Coordinates of C-alpha atoms and ligand atoms in Angstrom, one line a residue:
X1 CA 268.4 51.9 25.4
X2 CA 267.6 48.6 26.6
X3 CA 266.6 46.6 23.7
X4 CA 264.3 43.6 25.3
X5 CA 260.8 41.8 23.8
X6 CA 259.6 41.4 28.1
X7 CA 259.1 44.7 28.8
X8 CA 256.7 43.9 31.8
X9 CA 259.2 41.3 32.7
X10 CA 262.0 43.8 33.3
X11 CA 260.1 46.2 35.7
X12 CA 259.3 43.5 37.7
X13 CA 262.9 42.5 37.7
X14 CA 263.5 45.9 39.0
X15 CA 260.2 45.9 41.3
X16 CA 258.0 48.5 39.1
X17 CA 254.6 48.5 37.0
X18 CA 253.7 50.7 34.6
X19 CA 250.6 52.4 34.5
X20 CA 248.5 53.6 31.2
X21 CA 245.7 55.2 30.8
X22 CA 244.6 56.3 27.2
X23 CA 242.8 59.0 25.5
X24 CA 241.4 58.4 22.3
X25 CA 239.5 60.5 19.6
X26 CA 237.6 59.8 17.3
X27 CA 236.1 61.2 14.4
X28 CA 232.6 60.9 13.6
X29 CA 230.9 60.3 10.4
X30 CA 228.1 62.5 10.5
X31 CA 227.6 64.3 6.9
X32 CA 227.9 67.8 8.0
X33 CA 230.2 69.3 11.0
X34 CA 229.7 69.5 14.6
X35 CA 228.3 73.3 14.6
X36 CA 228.0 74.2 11.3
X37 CA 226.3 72.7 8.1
X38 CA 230.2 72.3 6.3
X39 CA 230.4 68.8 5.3
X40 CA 232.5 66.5 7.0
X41 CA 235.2 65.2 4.7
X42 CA 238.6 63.8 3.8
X43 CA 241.3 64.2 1.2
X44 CA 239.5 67.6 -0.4
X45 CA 241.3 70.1 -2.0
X46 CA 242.4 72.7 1.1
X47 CA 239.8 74.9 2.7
X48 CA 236.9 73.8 0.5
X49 CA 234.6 72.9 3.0
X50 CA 234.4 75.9 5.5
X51 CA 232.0 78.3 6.3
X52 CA 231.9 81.7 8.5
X53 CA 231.2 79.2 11.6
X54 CA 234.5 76.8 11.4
X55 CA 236.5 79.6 10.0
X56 CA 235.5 81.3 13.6
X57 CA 234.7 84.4 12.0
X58 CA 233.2 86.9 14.4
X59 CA 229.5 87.5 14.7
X60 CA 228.7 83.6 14.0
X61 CA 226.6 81.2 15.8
X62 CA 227.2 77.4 16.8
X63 CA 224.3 75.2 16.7
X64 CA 224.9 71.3 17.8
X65 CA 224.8 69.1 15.2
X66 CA 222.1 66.5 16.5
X67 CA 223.6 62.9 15.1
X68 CA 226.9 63.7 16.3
X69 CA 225.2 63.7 19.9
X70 CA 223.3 60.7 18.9
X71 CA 226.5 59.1 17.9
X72 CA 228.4 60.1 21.1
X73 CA 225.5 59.0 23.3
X74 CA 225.8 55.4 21.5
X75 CA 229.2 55.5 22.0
X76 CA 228.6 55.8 25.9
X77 CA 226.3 53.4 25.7
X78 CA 228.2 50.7 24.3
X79 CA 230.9 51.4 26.9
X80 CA 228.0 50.9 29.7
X81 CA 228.7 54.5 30.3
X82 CA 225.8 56.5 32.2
X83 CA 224.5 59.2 30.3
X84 CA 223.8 62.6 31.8
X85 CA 220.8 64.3 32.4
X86 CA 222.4 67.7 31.5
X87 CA 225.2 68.5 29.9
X88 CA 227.1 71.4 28.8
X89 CA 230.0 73.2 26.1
X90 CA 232.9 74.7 27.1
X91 CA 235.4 76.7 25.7
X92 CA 239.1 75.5 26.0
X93 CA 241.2 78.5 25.5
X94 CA 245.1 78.3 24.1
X95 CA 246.8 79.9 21.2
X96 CA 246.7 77.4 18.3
X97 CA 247.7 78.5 14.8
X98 CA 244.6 75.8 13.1
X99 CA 241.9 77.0 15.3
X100 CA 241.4 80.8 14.3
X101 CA 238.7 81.0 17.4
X102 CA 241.6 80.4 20.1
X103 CA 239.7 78.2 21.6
X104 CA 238.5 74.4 21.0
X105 CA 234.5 73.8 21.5
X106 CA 234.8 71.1 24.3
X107 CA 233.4 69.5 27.5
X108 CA 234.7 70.0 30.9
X109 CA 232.7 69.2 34.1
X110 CA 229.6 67.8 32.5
X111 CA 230.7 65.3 30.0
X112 CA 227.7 63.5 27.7
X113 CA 228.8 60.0 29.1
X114 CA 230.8 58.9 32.4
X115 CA 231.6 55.7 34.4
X116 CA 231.7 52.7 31.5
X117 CA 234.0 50.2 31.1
X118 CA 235.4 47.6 28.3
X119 CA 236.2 44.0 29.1
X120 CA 239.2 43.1 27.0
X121 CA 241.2 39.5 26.5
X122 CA 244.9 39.7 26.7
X123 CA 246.7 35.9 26.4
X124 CA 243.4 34.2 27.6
X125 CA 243.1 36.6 30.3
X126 CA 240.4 39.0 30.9
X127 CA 240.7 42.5 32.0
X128 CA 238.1 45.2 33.0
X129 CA 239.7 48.9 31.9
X130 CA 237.3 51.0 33.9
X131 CA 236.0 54.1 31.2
X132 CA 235.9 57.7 32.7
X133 CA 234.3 59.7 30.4
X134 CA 233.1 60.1 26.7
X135 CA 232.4 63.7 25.6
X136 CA 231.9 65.8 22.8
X137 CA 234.0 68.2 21.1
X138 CA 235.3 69.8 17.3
X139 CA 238.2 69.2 15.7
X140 CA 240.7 71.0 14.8
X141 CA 242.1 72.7 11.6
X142 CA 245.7 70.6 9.8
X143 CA 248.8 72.2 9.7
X144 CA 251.0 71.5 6.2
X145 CA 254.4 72.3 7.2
X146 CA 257.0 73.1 4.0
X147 CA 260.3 71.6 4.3
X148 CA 262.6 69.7 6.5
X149 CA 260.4 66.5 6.5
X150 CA 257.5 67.9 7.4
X151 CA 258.2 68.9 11.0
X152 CA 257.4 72.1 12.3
X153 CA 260.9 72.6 13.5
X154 CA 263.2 73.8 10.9
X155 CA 260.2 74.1 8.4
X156 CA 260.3 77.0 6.0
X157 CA 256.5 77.8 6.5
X158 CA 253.3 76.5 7.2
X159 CA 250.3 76.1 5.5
X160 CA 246.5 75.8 7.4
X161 CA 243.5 74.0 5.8
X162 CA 240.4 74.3 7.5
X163 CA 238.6 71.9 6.3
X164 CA 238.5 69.4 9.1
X165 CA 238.2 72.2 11.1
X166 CA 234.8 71.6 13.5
X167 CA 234.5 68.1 12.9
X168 CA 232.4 66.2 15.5
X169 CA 234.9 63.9 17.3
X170 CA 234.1 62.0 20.6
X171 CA 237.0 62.2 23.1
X172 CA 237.3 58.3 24.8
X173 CA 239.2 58.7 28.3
X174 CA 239.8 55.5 30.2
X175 CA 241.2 55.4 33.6
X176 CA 244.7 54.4 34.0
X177 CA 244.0 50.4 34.1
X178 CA 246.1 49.5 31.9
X179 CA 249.6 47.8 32.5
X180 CA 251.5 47.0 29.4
X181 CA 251.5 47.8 25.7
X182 CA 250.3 44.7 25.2
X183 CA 247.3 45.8 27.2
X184 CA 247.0 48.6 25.4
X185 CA 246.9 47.2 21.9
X186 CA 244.1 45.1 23.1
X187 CA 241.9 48.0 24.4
X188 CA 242.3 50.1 21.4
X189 CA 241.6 47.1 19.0
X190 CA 238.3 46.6 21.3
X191 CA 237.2 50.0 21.4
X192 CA 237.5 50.1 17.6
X193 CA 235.9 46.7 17.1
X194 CA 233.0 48.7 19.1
X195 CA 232.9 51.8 16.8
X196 CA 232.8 50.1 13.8
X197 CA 229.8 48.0 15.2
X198 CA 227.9 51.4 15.6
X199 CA 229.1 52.7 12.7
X200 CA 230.0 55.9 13.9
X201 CA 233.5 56.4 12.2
X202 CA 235.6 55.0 9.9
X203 CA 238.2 54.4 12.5
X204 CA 240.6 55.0 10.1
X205 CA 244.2 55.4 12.3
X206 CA 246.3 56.3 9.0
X207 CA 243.9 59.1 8.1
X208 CA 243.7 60.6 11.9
X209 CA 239.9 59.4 12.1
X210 CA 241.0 57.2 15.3
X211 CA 243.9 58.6 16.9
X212 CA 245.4 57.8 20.4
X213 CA 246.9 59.8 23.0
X214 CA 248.6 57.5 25.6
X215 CA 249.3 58.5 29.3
X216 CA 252.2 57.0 31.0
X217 CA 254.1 56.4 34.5
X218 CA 255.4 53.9 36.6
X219 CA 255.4 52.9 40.2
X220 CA 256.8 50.6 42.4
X221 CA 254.8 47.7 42.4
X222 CA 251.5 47.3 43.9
X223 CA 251.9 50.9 45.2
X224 CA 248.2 52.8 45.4
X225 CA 250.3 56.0 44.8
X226 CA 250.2 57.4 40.8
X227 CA 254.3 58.2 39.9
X228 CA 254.7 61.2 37.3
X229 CA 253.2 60.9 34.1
X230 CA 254.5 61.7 30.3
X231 CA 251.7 61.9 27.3
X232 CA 252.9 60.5 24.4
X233 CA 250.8 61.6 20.6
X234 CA 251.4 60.9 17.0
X235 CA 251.0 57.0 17.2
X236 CA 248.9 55.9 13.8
X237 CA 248.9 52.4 14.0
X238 CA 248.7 49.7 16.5
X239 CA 252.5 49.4 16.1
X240 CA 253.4 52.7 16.8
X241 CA 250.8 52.5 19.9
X242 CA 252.9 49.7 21.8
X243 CA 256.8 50.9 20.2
X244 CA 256.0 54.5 21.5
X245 CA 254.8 52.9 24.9
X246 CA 257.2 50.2 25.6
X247 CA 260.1 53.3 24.2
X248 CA 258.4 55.5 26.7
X249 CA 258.5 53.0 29.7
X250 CA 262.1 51.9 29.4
X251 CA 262.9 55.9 29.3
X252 CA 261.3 56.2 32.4
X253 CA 262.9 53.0 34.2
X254 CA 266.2 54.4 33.0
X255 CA 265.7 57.9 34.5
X256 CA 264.7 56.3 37.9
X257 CA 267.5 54.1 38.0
X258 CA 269.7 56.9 37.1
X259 CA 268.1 58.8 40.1
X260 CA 266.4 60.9 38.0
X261 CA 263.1 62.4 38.1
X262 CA 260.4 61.7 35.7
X263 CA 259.4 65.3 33.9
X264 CA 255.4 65.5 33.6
X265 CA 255.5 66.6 30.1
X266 CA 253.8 66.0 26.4
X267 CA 255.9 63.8 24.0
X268 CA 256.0 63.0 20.7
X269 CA 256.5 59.5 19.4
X270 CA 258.5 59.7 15.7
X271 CA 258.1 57.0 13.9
X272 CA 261.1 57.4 11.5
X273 CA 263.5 56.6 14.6
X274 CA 261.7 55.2 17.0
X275 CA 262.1 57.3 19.7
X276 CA 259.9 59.6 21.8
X277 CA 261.0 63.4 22.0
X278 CA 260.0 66.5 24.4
X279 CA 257.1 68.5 22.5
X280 CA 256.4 70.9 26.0
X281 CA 255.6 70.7 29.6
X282 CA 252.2 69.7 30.1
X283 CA 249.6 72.2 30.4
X284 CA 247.0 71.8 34.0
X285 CA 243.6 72.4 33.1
X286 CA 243.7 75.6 35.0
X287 CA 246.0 77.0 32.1
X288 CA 243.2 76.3 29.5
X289 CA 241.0 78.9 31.2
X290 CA 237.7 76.7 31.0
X291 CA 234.2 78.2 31.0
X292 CA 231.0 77.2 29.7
X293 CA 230.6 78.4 25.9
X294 CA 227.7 81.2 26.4
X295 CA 226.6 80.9 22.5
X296 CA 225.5 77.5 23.1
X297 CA 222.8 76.0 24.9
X298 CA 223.0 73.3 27.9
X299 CA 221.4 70.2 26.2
X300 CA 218.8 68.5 28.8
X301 CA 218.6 64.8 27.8
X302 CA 215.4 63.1 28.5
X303 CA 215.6 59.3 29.6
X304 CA 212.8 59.0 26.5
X305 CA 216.2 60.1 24.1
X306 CA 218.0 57.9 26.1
X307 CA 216.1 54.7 25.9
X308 CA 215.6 55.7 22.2
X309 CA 219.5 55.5 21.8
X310 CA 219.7 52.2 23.5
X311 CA 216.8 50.4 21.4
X312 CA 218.6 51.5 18.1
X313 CA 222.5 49.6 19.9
X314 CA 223.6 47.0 16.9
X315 CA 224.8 43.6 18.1
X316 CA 228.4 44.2 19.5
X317 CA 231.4 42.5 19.4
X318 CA 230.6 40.5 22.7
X319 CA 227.1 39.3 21.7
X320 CA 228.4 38.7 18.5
X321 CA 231.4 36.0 19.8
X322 CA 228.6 34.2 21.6
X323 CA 226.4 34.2 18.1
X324 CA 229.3 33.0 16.2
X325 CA 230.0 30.5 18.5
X326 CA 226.4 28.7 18.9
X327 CA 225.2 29.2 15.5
X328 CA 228.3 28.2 14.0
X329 CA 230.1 25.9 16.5
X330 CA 233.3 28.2 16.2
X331 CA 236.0 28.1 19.1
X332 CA 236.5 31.0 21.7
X333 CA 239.7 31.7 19.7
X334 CA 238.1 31.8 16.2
X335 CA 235.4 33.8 17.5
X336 CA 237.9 36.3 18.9
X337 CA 239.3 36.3 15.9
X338 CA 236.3 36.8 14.0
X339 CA 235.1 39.8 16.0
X340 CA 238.7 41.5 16.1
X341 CA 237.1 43.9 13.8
X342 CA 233.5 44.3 11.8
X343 CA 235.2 44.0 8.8
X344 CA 236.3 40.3 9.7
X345 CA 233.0 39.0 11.4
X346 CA 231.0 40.2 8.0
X347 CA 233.3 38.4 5.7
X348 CA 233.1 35.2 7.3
X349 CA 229.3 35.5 8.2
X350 CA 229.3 36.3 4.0
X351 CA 231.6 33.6 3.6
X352 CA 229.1 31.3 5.3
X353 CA 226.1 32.3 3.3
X354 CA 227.1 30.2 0.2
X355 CA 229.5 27.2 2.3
X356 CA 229.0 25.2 5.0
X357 CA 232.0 24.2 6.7
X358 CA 232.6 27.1 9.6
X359 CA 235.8 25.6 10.5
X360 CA 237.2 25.5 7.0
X361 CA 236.3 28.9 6.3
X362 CA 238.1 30.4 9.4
X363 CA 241.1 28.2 8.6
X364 CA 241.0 30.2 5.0
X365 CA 240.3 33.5 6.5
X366 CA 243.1 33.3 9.3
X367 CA 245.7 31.7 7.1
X368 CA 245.9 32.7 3.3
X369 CA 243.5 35.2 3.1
X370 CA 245.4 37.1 5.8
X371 CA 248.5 36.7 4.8
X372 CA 248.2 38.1 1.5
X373 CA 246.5 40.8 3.3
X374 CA 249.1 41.5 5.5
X375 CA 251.7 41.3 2.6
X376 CA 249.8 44.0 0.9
X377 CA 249.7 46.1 3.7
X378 CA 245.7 45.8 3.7
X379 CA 242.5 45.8 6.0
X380 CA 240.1 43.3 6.1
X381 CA 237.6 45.3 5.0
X382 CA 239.9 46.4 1.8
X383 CA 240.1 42.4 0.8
X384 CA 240.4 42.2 -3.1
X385 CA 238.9 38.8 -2.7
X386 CA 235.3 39.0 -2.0
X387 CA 233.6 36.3 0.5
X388 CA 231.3 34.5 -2.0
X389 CA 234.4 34.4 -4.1
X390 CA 236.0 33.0 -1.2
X391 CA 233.1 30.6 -1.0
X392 CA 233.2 29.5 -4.2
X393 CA 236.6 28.4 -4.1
X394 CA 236.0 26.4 -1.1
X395 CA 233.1 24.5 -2.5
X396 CA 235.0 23.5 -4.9
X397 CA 238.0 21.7 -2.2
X398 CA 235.0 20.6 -0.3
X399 CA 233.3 18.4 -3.6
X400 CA 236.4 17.0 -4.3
X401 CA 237.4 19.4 -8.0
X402 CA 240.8 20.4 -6.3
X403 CA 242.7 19.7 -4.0
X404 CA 243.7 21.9 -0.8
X405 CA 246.9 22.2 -2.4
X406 CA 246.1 23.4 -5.8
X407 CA 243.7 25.7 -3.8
X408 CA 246.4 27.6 -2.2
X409 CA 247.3 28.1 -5.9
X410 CA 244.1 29.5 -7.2
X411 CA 243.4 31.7 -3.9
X412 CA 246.8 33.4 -5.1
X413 CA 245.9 33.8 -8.3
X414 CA 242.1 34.6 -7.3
X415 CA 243.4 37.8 -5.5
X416 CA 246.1 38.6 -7.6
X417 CA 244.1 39.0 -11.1
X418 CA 240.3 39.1 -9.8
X419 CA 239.2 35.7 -11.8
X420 CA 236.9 33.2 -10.2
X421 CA 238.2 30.1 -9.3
X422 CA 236.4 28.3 -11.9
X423 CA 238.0 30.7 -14.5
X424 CA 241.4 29.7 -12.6
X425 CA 240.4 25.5 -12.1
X426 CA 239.6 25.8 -16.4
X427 CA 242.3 27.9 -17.5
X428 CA 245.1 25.8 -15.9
X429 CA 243.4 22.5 -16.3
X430 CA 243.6 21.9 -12.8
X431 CA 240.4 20.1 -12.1
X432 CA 240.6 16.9 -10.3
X433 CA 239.2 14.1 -12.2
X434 CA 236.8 12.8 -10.0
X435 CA 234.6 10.8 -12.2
X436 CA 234.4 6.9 -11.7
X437 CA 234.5 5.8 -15.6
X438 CA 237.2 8.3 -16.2
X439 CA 239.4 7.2 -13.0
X440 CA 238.7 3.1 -14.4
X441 CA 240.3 3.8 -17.8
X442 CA 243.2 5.3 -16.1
X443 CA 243.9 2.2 -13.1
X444 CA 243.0 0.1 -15.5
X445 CA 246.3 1.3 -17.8
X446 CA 248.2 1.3 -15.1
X447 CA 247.1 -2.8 -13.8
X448 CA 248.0 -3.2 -17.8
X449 CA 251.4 -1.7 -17.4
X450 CA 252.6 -2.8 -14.2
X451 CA 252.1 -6.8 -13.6
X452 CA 255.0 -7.1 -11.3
X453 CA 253.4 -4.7 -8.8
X454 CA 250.1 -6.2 -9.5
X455 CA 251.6 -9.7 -8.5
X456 CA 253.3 -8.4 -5.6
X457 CA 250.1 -6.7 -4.1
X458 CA 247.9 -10.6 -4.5
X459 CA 250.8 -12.5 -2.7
X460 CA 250.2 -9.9 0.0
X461 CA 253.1 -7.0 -0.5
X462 CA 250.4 -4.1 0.9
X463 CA 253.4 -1.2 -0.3
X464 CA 252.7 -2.3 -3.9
X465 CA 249.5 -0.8 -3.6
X466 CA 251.0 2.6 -2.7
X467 CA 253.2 2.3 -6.0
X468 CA 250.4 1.5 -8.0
X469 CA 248.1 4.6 -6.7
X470 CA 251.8 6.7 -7.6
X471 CA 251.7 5.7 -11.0
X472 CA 248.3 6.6 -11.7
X473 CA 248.7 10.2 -10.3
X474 CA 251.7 10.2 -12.9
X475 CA 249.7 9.3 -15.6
X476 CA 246.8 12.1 -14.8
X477 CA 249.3 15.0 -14.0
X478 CA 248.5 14.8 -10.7
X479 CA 245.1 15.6 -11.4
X480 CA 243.3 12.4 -10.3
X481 CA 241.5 12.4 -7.2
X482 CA 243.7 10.3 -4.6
X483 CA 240.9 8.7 -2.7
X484 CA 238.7 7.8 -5.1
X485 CA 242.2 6.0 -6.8
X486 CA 242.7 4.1 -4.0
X487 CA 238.9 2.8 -3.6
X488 CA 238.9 1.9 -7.6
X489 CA 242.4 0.1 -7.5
X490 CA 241.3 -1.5 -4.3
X491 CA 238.3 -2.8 -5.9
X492 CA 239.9 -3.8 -9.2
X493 CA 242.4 -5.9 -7.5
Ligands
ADP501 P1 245.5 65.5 32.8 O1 245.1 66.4 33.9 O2 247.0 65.5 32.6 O3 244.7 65.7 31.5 P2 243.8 63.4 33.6 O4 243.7 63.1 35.0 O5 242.7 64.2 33.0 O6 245.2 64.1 33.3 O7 244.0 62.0 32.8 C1 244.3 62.0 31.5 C2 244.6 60.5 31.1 O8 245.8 60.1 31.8 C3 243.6 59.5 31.5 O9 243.5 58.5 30.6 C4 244.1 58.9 32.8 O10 243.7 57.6 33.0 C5 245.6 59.0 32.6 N1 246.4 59.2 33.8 C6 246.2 60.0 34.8 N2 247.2 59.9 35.7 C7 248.1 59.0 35.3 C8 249.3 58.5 35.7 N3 249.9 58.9 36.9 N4 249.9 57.5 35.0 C9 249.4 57.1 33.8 N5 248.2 57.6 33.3 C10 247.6 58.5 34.0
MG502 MG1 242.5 65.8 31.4

């Protein structure tokens, strides 16, 4: 395979685009599930929280959980989705081992939410990814297969659990706008900025509470025609999302060079080498047998509900950018960076409650605090290191106790061992000595000790001075403040 960074950059060598459109669920956070009163959870002991209803035993009723309509009907409107005036469940039928039903709760022709769109900023460009539909559904059962990695081929057996069995997810399906990976990433971390402004899921990719099925083809360039699509699943992470889709897109160039056709099929992205593989041909709709669910009733949704949704919308990630920016003077790029996720606009606006350089505390946020997130493998909103502690520290750079240097020390060991920087600035002695009388006795020493230099800086030798300010850092273990040094010795010359 064709191992390049410019994937864009070699279709167009070879006079092809690629075209994505993605399909994204995502689990809700509503206490209980989507039909039933089971509670919605995570990491339970197996088939704890079922019932007669998510089990699919016979002789049981649905009834719609209410907040998970509520949710999806925000979720619309944040995407500027319309929201219908009736809308309807039906049953997708297929032979699944994790839904004992045989067929998923779903929506077909008369989706909650159609026709939205997200605006999205890829290398200072803007892009519109046009939003076909948002609709309800349940989820379904896991599958625990035994053996051989964990894959059901070659597995010895399988094991079900039911518990996330009817869990409310909202099913995101954008139209195919998108043109690179790169494109991709940026919708996904958009739509889940969104989501976590609502606050209707954890949008937790690692734990399958936002997961991402991506739709793939390619077409000679500029060409209005659609080429023949693959579906690629079992990305959870962002890196997985644009490795599976720049793995799938070189595929697909390779096949057509080779003369090849392009198989519409479903594929699955594996991680451990990084390479997409067959899972089946794609099933049409017509194979899921479709029709409405007669147990439950068409919901008729009364522009009263709907306005109702609307007034209770939280300040987004768009309005938010242009609040950071005029109420803290933050740049375009430190506001995108600040909205990339809830998580990251909260701790700066918390960071900001107790300091009052904006500027500074991005720099911090963006730099070390990052990094040692990164290095630990950790979310924003997992930060060991809490904002006002963050704060804290940086009051102390900005009244002249430590330097930025020695802060870079004391952020390390603030989010290594959980101390304050105080603790850290007493324990290790590292407070700058900023004090006038305390700075005198100290130049004072130094004029005492060095009369050459001294001499040399009246007849005019300016470099003296800098030898002179040396010493005296020497003699405070670097702990005097440099400035105020310079402005004393200055002075007692
Ligand atoms: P299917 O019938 O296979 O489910 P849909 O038309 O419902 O296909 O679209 C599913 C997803 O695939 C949507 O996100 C859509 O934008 C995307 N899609 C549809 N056709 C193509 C294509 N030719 N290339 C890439 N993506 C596509
Ligand atoms: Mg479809």
């Amino acid at each position: 395979m064709t191992e390049t960074n410019n994937i864009p950059g070699l279709l167009a060598k070879h006079g092809f685009e690629a075209v994505i459109g993605l399909e994204i669920h995502v689990e809700l956070s509503t206490l209980s599930k989507m039909f039933c009163d089971s509670a919605v959870t995570f990491g339970e002991p197996p088939n704890t929280h079922v019932c007669p209803v998510c089990l699919g035993l016979p002789g049981t009723l649905p009834v719609v959980n209410r907040k998970a309509v509520d949710y999806c009907a925000l979720i619309g409107l944040a995407l500027g989705c319309e929201i219908a005036d009736f809308t309807q469940f039906h049953r997708k039928n297929y032979f699944y081992p994790d839904m004992p039903k045989n067929y998923q709760i779903s929506q077909f022709d008369l989706p909650l939410c159609s026709a939205g769109r997200v605006t999205v900023n890829v290398d200072d460009n803007k892009t519109d990814i046009r939003i076909t539909r948002v609709h309800m559904e349940e989820d379904t059962g896991k599958l625990v297969h035994i053996g051989e990695g964990g894959r059901i081929a070659g597995a010895k057996y399988s094991l079900v659990d039911f518990n996330r069995a009817g869990t409310p997810l909202a099913e995101i399906v954008s139209e195919p706008d998108i043109r690179s990976s790169g494109e991709a990433r940026a919708f996904l971390q958009k739509l889940r900025s969104i989501l976590l402004h609502l606050g209707v899921s954890d949008c937790n990719m690692e734990e399958g509470s936002l997961r991402c099925d991506a739709n793939v083809s390619l077409r000679p360039e500029n060409s209005p025609k659609l080429g023949v699509k693959t579906e690629v699943k079992n990305m959870n992470s962002f890196r997985g999302l644009v490795r599976a889709l720049d793995y799938e897109i070189v595929r697909q160039l390779e096949l057509i060079q080779d003369g090849e056709a392009v198989k519409q099929e479903t594929r699955h992205w594996d991680a451990a080498r990084n390479i997409t593989t067959s899972l089946r041909s794609k099933e049409e709709a017509h194979d899921y047998r479709y029709f409405a669910d007669p147990d439950l009733v068409p919901l008729k949704l009364s522009r009263e509900w709907v306005k109702k949704q609307e007034e209770s919308l939280p300040e987004l990630p768009d309005a938010r950018q242009k609040r950071l920016i005029s109420a803290f003077k933050v740049s375009e790029y430190d506001s995108r960076f600040l909205t990339q996720s809830k998580a990251h606009g909260d701790y700066f606006e918390q960071v900001m409650e107790n300091f009052g350089d904006a500027k500074m505390a991005v720099n911090w946020i963006m730099g070390e605090l990052s990094a040692h997130l990164n290095a630990d493998n950790k979310e924003m909103a997992e930060s060991p290191m809490q904002p006002e502690r963050l704060a804290q520290l940086l009051t102390l750079v900005e009244d002249g106790s430590i330097s930025g240097k020695m802060a870079k020390e004391v952020f390390s060991e603030m989010y290594e061992t959980g101390k304050t920087a105080p603790e850290i600035v007493d324990d290790r002695g590292l407070k700058q000595i900023s004090g006038d009388d305390e700075l005198a006795v100290l130049v004072d020493q130094v004029i005492g000790e060095n009369q050459t230099a001294v001499e040399e800086y009246r007849s005019g030798k300016k470099q003296a001075l800098g030898f002179l300010v040396g010493q005296i850092m020497r003699l405070s273990k670097g702990q005097a403040n440099p400035g105020k040094v310079n402005e004393i010795l200055r002075e007692k010359l």
